[in-house]
Short mmCIF file of C-alpha atoms in Angstrom, two decimals:
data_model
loop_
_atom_site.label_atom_id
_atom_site.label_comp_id
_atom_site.label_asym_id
_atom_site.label_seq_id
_atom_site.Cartn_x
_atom_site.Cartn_y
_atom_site.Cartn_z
CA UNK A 1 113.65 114.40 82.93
CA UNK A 2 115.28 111.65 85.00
CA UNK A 3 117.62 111.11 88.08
CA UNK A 4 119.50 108.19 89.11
CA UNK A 5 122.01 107.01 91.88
CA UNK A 6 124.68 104.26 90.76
CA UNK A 7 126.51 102.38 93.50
CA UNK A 8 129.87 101.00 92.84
CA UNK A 9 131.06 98.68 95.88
CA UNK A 10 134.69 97.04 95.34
CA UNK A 11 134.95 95.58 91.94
CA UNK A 12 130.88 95.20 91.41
CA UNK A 13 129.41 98.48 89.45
CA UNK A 14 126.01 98.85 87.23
CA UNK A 15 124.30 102.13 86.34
CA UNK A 16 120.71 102.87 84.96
CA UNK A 17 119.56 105.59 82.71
CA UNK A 18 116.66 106.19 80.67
CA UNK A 19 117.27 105.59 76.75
CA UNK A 20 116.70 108.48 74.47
CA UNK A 21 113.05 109.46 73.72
CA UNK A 22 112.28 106.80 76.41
CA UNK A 23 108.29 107.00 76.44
CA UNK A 24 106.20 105.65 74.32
CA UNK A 25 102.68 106.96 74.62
CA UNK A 26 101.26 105.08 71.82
CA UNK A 27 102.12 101.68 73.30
CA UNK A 28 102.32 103.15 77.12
CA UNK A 29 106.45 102.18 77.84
CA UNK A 30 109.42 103.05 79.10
CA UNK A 31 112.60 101.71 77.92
CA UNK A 32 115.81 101.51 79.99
CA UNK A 33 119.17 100.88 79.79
CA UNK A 34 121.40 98.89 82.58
CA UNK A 35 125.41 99.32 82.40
CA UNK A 36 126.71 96.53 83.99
CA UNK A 37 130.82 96.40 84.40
CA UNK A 38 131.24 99.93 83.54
CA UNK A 39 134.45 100.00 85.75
CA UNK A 40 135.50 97.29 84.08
CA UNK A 41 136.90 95.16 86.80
CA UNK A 42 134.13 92.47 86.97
CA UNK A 43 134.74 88.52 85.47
CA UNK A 44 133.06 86.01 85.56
CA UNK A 45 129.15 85.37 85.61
CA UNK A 46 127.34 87.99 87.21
CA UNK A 47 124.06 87.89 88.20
CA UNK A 48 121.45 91.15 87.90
CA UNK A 49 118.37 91.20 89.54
CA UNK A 50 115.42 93.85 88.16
CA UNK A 51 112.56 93.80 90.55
CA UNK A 52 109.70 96.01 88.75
CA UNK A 53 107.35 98.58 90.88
CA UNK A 54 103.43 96.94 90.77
CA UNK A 55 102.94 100.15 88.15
CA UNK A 56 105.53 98.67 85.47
CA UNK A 57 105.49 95.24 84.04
CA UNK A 58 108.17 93.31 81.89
CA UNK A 59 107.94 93.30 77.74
CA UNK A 60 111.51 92.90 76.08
CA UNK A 61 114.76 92.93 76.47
CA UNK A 62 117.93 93.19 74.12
CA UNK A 63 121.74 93.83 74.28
CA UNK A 64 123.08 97.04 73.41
CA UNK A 65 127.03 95.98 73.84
CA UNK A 66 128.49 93.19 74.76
CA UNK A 67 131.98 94.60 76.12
CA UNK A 68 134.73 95.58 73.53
CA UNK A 69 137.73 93.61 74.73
CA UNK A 70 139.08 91.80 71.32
CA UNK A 71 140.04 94.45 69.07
CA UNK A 72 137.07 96.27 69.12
CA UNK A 73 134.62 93.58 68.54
CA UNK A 74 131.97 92.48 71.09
CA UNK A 75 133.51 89.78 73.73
CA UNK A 76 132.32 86.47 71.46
CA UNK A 77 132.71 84.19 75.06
CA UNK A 78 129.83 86.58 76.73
CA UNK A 79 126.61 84.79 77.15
CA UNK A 80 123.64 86.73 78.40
CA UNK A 81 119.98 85.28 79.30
CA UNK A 82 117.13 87.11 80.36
CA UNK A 83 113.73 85.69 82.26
CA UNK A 84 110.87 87.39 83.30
CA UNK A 85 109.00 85.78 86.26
CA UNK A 86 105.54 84.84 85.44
CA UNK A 87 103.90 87.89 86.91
CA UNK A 88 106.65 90.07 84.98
CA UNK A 89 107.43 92.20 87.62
CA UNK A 90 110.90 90.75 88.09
CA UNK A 91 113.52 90.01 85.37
CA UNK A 92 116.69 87.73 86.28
CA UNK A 93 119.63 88.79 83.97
CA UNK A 94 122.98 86.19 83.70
CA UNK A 95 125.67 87.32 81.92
CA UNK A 96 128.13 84.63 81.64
CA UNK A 97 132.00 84.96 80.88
CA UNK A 98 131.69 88.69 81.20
CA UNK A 99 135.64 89.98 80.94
CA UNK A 100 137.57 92.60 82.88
CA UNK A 101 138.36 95.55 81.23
CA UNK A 102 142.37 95.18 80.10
CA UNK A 103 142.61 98.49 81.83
CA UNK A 104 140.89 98.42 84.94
CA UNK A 105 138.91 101.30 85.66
CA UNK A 106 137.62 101.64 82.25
CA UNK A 107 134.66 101.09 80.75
CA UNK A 108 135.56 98.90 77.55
CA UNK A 109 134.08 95.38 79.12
CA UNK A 110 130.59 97.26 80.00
CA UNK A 111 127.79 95.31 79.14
CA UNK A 112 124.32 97.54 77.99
CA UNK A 113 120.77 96.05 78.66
CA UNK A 114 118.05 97.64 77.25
CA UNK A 115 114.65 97.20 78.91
CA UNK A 116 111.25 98.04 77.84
CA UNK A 117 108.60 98.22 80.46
CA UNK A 118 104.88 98.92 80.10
CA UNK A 119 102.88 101.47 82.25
CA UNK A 120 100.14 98.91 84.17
CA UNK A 121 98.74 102.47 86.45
CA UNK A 122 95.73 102.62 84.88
CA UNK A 123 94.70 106.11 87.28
CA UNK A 124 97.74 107.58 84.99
CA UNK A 125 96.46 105.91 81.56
CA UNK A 126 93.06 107.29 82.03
CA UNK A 127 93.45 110.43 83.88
CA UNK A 128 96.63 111.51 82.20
CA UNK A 129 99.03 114.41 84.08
CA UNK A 130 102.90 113.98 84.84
CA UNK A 131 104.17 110.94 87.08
CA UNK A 132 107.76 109.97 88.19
CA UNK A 133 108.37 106.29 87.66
CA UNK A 134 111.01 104.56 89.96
CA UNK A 135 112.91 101.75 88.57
CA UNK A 136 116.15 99.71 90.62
CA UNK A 137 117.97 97.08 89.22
CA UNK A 138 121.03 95.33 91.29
CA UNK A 139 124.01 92.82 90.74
CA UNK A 140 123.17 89.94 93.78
CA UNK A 141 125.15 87.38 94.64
CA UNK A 142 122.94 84.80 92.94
CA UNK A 143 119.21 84.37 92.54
CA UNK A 144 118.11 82.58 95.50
CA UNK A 145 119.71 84.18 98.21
CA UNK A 146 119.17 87.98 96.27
CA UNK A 147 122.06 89.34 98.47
CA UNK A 148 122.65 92.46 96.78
CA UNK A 149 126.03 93.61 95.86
CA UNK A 150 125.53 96.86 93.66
CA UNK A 151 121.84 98.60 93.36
CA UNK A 152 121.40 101.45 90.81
CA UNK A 153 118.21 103.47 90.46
CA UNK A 154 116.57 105.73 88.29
CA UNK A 155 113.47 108.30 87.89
CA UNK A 156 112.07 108.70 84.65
CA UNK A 157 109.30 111.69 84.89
CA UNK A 158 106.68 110.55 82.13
CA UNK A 159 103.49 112.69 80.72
CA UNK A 160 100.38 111.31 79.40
CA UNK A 161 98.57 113.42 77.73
CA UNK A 162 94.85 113.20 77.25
CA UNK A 163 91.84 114.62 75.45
CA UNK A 164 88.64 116.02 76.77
CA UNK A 165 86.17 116.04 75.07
CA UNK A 166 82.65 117.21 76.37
CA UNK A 167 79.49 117.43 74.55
CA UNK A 168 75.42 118.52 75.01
CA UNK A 169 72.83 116.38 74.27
CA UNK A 170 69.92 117.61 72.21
CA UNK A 171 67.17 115.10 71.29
CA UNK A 172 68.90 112.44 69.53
CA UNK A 173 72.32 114.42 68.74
CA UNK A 174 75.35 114.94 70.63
CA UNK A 175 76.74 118.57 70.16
CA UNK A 176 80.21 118.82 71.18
#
């Protein structure tokens, strides 16, 4: 289950969505995926700003497309970096040289992030149940100022599930 909002505001646009089978119990994360230039009428460097709730922390990031603008091959000028602050609770994204789309309005020059968070709530590790993670991520004008251009959001509704397991003592044994 997930929602999201996506703002598009004159040529900036990004979108966030949840990536299939986005929970990981075993290693407690969530991995998400930010569109960036899905209208296709962004150039230039571009700079995306993920600011993590205190229940999510930063663990890895990688590029899912890099924009189809030569033939069908990834744009080869696009440079992307991505840095975690040290507390990992905000990641600064630059794409460099990203490329309009040759037909505006199209989404052949979007750019996919994915991003892998980990769960830090340790009331939902322990105790388990069904909790609705928020995650925003937004194109700002650059990273000092954070003036932001474009914000999307997303929900990602994420059960733990937990054992109980109860047990009687009798002398030395426990009888469960």
């Amino acid at each position: 289950y997930y929602s999201a909002s996506c703002l598009y505001h004159d040529e900036y646009s990004i979108d966030k969505s949840v990536a299939d089978n986005y929970y990981d119990q075993d290693n407690q994360t969530i991995t998400w995926n930010i569109a960036v230039n899905n209208n296709g009428m962004m150039s230039g460097n571009v700079y995306v700003l993920e600011e993590l709730p205190e229940v999510l922390e930063y663990v890895s990031a990688k590029i899912l497309s890099k924009g189809n603008e030569y033939n069908g091959n990834p744009d080869p000028s696009l440079d992307v970096n991505v840095v975690p602050n040290t507390d990992k609770r905000q990641v600064e994204m630059t794409l460099k040289n990203i490329l309009a789309a040759s037909k505006p309005g199209t989404n052949t020059a979007q750019v996919v992030i994915q991003l892998v968070t980990k769960i830090t709530d340790e009331n939902f590790i322990l105790k388990g149940g069904t909790t609705t993670f928020t995650n925003e991520v937004s194109i700002v004008d650059n990273f000092k100022d954070k003036k932001k251009l474009a914000t999307a959001r997303r929900d990602a509704k994420v059960t733990q599930s937990t054992i109980d397991k109860s047990g009687v003592v009798d002398g030395s044994k426990i009888h469960y």
